[in-house]
PDB file of C-alpha atoms and ligand atoms in Angstrom:
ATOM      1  CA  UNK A   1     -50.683 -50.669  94.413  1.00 64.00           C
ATOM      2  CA  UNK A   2     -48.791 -47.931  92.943  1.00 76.00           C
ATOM      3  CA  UNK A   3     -45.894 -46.164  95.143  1.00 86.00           C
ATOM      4  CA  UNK A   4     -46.631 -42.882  96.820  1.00 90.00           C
ATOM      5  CA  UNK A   5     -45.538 -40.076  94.461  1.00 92.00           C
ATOM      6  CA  UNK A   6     -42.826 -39.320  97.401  1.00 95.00           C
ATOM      7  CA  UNK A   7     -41.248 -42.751  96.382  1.00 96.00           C
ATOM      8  CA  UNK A   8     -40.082 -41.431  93.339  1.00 98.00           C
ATOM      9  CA  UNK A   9     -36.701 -42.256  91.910  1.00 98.00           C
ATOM     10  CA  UNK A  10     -33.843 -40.655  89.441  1.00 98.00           C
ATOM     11  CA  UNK A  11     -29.891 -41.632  88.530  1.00 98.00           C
ATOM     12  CA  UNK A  12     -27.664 -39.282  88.837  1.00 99.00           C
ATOM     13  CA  UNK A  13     -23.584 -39.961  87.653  1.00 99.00           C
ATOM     14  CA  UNK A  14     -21.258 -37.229  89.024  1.00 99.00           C
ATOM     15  CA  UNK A  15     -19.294 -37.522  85.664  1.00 98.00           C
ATOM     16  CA  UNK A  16     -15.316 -37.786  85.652  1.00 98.00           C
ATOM     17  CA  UNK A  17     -14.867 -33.803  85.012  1.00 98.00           C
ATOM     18  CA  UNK A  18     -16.198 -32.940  88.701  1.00 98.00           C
ATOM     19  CA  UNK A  19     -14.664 -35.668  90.620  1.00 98.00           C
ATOM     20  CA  UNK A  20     -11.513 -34.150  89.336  1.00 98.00           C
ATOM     21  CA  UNK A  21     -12.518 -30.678  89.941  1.00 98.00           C
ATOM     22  CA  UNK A  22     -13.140 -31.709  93.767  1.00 98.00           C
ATOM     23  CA  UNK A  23     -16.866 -30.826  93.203  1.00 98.00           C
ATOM     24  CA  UNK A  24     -18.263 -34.067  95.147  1.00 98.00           C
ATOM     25  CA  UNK A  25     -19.623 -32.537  97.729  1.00 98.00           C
ATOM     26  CA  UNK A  26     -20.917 -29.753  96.261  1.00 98.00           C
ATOM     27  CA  UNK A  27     -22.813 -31.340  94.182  1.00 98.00           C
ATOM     28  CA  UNK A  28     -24.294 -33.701  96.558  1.00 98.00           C
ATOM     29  CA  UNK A  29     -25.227 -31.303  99.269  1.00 98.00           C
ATOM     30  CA  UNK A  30     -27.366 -29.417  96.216  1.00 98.00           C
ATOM     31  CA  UNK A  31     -29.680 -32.787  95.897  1.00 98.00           C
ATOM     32  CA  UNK A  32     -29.434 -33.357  99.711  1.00 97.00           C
ATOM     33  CA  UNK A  33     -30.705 -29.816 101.082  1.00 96.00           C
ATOM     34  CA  UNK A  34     -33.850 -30.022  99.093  1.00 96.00           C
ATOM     35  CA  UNK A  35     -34.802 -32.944 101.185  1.00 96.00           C
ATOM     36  CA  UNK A  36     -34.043 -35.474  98.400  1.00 98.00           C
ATOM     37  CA  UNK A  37     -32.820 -39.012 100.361  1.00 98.00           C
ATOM     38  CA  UNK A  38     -29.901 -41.333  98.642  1.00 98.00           C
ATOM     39  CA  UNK A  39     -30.998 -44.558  98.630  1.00 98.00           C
ATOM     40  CA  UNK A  40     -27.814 -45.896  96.437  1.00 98.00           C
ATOM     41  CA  UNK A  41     -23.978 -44.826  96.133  1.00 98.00           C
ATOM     42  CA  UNK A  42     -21.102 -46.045  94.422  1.00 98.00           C
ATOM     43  CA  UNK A  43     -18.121 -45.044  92.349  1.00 98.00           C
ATOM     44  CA  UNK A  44     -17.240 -46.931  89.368  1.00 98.00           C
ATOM     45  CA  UNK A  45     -14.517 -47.299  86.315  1.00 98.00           C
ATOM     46  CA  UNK A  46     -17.384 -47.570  83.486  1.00 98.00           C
ATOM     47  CA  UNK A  47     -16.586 -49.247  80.360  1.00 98.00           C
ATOM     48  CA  UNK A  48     -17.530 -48.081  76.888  1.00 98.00           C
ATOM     49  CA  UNK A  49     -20.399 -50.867  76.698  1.00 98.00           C
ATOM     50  CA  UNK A  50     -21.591 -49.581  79.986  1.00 98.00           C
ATOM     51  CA  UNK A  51     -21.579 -46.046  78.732  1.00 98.00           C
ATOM     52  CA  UNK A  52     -23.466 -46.609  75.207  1.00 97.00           C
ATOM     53  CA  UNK A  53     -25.709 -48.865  76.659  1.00 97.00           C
ATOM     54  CA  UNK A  54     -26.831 -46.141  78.965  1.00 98.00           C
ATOM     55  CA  UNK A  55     -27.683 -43.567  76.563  1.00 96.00           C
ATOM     56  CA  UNK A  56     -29.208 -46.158  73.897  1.00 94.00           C
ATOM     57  CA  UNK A  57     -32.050 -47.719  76.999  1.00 96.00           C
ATOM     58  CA  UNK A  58     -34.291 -45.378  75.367  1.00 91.00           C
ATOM     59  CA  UNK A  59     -34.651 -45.851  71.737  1.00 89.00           C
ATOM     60  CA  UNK A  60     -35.411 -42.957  70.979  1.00 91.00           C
ATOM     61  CA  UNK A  61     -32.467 -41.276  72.226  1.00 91.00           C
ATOM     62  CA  UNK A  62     -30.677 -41.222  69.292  1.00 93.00           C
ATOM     63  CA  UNK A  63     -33.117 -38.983  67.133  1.00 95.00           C
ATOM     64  CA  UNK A  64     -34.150 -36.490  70.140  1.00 93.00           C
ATOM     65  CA  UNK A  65     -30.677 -35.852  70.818  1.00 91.00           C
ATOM     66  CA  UNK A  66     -29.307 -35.037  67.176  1.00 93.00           C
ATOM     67  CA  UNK A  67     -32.461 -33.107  66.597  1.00 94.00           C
ATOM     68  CA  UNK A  68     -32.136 -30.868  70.013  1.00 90.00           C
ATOM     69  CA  UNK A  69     -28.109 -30.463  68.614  1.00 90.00           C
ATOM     70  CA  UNK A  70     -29.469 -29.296  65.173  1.00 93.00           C
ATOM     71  CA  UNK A  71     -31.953 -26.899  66.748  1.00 93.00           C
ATOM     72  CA  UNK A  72     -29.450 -25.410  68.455  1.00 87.00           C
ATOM     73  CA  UNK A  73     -26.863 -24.556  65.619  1.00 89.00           C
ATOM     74  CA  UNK A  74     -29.726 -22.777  64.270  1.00 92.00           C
ATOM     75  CA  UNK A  75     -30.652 -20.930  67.598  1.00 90.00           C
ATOM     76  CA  UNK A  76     -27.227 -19.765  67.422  1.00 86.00           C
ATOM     77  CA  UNK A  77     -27.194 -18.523  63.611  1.00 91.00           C
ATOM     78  CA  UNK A  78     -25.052 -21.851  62.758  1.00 89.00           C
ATOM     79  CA  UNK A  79     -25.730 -24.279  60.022  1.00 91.00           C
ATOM     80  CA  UNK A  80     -25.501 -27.859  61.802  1.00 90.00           C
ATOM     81  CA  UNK A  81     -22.786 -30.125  61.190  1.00 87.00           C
ATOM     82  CA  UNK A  82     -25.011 -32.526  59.664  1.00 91.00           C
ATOM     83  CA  UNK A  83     -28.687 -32.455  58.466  1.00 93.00           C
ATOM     84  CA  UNK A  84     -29.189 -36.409  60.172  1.00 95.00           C
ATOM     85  CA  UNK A  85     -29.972 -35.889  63.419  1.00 95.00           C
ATOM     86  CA  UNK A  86     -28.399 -39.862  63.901  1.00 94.00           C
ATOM     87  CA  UNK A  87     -25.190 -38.814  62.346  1.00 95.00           C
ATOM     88  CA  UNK A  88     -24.889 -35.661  64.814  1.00 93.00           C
ATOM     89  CA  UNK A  89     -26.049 -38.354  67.513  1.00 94.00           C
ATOM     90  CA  UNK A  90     -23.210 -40.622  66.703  1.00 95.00           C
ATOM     91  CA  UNK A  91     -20.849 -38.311  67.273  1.00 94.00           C
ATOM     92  CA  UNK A  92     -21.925 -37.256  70.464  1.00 94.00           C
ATOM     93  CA  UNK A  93     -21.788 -40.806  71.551  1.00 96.00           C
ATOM     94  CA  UNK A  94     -18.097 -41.595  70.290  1.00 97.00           C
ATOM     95  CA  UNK A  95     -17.109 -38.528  72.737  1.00 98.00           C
ATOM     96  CA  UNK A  96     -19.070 -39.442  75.524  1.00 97.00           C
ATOM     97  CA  UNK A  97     -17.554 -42.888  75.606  1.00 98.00           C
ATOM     98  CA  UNK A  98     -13.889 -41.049  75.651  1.00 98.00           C
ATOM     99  CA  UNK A  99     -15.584 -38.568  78.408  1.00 98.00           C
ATOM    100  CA  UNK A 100     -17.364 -41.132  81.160  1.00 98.00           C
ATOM    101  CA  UNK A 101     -14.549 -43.768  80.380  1.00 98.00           C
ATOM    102  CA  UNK A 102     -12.107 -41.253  81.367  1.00 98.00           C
ATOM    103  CA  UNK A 103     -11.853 -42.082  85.061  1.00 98.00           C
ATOM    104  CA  UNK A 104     -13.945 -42.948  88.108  1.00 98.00           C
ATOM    105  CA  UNK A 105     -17.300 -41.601  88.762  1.00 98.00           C
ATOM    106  CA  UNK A 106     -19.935 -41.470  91.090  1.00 98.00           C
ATOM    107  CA  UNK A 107     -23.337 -43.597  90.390  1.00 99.00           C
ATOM    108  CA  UNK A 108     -26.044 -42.182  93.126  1.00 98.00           C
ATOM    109  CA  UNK A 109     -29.874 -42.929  93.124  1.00 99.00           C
ATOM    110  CA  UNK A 110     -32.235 -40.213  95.209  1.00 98.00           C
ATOM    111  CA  UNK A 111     -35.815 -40.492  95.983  1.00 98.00           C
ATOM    112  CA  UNK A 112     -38.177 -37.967  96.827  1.00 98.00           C
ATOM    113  CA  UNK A 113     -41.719 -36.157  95.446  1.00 97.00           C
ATOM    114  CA  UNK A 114     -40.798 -35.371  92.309  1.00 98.00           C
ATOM    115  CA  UNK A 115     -37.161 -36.314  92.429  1.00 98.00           C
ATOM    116  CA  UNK A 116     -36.693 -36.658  88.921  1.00 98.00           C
ATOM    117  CA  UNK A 117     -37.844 -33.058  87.881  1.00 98.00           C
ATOM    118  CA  UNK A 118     -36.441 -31.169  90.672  1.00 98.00           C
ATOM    119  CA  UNK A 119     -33.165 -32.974  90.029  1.00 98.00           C
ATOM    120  CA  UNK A 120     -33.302 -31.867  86.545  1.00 98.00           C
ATOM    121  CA  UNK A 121     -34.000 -28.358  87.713  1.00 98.00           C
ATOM    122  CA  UNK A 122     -31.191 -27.989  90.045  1.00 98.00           C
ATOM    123  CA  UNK A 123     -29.020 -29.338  87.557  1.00 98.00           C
ATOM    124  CA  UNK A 124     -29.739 -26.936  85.244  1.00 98.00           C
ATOM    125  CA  UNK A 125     -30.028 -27.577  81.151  1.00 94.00           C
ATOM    126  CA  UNK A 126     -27.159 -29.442  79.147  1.00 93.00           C
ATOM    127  CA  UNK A 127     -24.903 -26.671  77.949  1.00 93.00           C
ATOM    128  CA  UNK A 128     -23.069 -24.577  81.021  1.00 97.00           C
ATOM    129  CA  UNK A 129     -22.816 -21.562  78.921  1.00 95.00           C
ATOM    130  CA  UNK A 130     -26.638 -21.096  79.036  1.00 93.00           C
ATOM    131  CA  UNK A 131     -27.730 -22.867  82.546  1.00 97.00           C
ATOM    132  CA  UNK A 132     -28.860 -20.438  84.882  1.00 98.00           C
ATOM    133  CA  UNK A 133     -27.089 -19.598  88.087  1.00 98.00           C
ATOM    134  CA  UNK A 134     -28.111 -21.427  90.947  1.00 97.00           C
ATOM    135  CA  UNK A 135     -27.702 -24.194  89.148  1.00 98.00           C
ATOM    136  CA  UNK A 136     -24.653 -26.513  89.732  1.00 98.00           C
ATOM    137  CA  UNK A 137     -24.237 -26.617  85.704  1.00 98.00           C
ATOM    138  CA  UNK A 138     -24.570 -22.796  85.978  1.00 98.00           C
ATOM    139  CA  UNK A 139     -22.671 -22.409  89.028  1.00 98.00           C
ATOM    140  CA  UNK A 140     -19.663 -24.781  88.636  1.00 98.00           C
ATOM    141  CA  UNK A 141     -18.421 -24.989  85.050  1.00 97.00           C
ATOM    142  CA  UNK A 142     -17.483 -23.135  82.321  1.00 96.00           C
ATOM    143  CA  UNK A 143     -18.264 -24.625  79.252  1.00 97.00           C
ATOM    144  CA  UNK A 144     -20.641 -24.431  75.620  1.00 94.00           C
ATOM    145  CA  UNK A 145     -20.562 -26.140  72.353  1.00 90.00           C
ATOM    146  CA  UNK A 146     -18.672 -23.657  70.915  1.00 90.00           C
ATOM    147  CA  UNK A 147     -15.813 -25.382  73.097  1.00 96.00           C
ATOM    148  CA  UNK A 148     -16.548 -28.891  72.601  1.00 95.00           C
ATOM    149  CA  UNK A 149     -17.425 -28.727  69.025  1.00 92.00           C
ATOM    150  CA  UNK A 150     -13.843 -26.727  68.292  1.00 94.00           C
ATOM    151  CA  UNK A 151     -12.016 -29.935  70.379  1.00 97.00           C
ATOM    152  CA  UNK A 152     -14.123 -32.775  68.968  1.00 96.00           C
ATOM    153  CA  UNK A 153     -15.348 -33.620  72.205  1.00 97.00           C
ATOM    154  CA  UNK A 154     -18.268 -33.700  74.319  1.00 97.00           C
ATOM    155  CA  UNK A 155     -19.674 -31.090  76.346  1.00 97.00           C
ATOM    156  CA  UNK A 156     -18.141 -31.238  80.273  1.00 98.00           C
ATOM    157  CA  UNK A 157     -21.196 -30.823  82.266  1.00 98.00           C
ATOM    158  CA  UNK A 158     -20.286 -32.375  85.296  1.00 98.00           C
ATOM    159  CA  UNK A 159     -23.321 -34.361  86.401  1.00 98.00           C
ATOM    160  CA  UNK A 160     -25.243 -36.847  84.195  1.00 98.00           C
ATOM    161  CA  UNK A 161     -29.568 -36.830  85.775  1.00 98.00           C
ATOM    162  CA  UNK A 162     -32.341 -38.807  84.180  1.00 97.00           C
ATOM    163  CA  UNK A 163     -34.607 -36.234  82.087  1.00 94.00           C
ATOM    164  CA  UNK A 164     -37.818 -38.338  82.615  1.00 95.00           C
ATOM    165  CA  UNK A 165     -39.313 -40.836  84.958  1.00 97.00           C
ATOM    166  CA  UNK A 166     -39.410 -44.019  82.019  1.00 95.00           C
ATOM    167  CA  UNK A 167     -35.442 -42.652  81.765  1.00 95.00           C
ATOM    168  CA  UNK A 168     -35.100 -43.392  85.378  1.00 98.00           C
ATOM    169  CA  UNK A 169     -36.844 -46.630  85.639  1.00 97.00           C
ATOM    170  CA  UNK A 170     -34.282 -47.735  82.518  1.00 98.00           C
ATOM    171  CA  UNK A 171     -31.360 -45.979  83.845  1.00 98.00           C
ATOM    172  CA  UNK A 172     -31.370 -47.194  87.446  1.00 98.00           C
ATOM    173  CA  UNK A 173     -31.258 -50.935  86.604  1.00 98.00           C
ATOM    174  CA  UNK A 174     -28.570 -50.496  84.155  1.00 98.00           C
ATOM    175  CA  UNK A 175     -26.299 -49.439  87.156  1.00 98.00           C
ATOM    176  CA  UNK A 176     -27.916 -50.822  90.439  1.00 98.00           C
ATOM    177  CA  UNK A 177     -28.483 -54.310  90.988  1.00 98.00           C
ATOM    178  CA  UNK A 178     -31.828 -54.587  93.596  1.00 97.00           C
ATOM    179  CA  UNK A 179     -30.040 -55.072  96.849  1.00 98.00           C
ATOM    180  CA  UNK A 180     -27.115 -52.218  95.801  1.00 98.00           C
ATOM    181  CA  UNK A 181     -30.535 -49.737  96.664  1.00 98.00           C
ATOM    182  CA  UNK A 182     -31.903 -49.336  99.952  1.00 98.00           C
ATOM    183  CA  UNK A 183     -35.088 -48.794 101.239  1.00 96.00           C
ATOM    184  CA  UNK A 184     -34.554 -46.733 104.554  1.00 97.00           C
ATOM    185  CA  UNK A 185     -36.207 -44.066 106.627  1.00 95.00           C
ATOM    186  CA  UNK A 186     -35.334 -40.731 107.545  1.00 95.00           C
ATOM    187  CA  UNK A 187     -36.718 -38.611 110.617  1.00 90.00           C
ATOM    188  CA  UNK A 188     -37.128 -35.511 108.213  1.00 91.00           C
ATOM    189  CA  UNK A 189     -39.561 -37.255 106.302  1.00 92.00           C
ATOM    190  CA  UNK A 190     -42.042 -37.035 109.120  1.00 91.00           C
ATOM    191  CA  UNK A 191     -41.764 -33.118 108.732  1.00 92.00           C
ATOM    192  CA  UNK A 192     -41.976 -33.481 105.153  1.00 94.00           C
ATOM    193  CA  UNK A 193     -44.599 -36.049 104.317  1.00 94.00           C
ATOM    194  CA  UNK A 194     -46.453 -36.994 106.846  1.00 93.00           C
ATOM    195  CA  UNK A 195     -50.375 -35.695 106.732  1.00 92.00           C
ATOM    196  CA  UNK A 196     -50.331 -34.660 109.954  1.00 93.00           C
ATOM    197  CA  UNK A 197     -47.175 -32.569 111.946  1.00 92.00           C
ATOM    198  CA  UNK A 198     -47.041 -34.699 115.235  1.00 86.00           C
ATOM    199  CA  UNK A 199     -44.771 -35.163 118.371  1.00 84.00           C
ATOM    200  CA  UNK A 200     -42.911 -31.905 118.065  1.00 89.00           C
ATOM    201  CA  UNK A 201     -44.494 -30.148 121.282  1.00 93.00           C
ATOM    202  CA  UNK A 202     -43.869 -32.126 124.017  1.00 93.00           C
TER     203      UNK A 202
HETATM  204  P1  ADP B 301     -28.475 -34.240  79.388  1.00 61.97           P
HETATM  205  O1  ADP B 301     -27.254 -34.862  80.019  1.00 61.97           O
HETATM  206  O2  ADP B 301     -28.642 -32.801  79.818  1.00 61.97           O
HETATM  207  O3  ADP B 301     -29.728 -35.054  79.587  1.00 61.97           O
HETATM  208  P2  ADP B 301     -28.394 -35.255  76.638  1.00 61.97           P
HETATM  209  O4  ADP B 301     -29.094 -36.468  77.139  1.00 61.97           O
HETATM  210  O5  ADP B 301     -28.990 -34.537  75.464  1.00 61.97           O
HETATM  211  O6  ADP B 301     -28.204 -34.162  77.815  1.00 61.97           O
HETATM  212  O7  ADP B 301     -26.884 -35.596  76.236  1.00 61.97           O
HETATM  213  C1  ADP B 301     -26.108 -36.431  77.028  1.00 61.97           C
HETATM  214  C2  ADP B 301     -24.735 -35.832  77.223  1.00 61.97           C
HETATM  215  O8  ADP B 301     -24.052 -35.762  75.970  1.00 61.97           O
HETATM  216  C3  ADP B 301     -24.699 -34.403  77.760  1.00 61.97           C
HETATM  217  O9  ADP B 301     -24.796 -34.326  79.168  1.00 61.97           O
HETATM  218  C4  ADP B 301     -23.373 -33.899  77.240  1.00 61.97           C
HETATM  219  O10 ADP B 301     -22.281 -34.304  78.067  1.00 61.97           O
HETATM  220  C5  ADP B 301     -23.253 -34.604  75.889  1.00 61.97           C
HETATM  221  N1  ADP B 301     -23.777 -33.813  74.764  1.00 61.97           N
HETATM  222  C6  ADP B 301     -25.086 -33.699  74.414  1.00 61.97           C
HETATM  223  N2  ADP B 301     -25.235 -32.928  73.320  1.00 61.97           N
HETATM  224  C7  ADP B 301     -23.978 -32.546  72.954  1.00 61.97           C
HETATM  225  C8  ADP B 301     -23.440 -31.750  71.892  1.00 61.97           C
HETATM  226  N3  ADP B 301     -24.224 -31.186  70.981  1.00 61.97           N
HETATM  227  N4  ADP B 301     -22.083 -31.561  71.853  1.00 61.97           N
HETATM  228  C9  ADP B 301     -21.288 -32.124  72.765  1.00 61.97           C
HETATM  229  N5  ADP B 301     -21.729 -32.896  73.782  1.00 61.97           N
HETATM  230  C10 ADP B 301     -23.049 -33.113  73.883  1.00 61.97           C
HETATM  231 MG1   MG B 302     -30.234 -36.951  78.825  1.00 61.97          MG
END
């Protein structure tokens, strides 16, 4: 039987830039408020393997990514470093090996309707220049591409979220083993799921 859409999943890394900038618990009480539940926690040291295995589960990674980076030099007026979106892509991933390998951070799983979208939406889109307030991206950092691509790095953004539900199923594996996420209730859930709203009149 399939799960309940209120079983849904997503990853979520609180990347080395915002455990340094203290940003823990802001970031988690964001996801927790909506009513999301964690179901998995750790903080790890992750190696460059880890990290470019990660963003090469989905093989087709590689091409989106260079091609959303060369649409947005253009946006911008900007001719793209490269015409190969894999070339661009390759770049990106040598910096974001330097960036999550840069110190410890935070590998959380949350489940909820929709977890994987709303996630995304408080999260708020990949550059911090242009994510909207409200968002923690928008709220909590000050960066663009005009920064990273002037330091040859890659773009501090805080929090790393799967962008689709196949993402998730890859993602969550590659840094949970089974038992590491656990399958738990909470009372809220009764208030937020259930059909019916019982037992709170005496
Ligand atoms: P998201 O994390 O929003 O899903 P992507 O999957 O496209 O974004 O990219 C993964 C990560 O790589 C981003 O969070 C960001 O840290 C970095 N990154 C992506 N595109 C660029 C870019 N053009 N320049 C610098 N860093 C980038
Ligand atoms: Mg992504």
């Amino acid at each position: 039987m399939k799960d309940h859409p209120k079983k849904e999943r997503t990853l979520v890394i609180i990347k080395p830039d915002a455990i340094q900038r203290s940003l823990v618990g802001e970031i988690i009480v964001r996801y927790e408020r909506l009513g999301l539940k964690l179901v998995g926690l750790k903080m790890v040291v992750p190696t460059a393997e880890q990290v470019e295995g990660h963003y090469t589960l989905d093989p087709n990674w590689r091409r989106v990514t260079g091609e959303k980076t060369i649409k947005n030099y253009r946006d911008r007026g900007l001719t793209p470093p490269s015409e190969d979106p894999l070339e661009i892509t390759a770049k990106i991933l040598k910096n974001l090996k330097k960036y999550l390998t840069a110190g410890p951070v935070i590998c959380m799983v949350w489940e909820g309707a929709h977890a994987v979208e709303l996630v995304r939406k408080i999260t708020g889109g990949t550059e911090p220049r242009g994510a909207p307030v409200g968002t923690i991206r928008g709220d909590f950092v000050v960066d663009s591409y005009v920064m990273s691509d002037a330091d040859d790095r890659a773009v501090r953004n805080l929090i790393h979220a799967s962008g689709s539900v196949s993402e998730a199923d890859m993602e969550i594996p590659h840094w949970f083993k089974k038992a590491e996420i656990i399958d738990y209730k909470v009372t809220r859930e009764d208030i937020m799921y259930n059909k019916e709203l019982e037992n709170i009149l005496p």
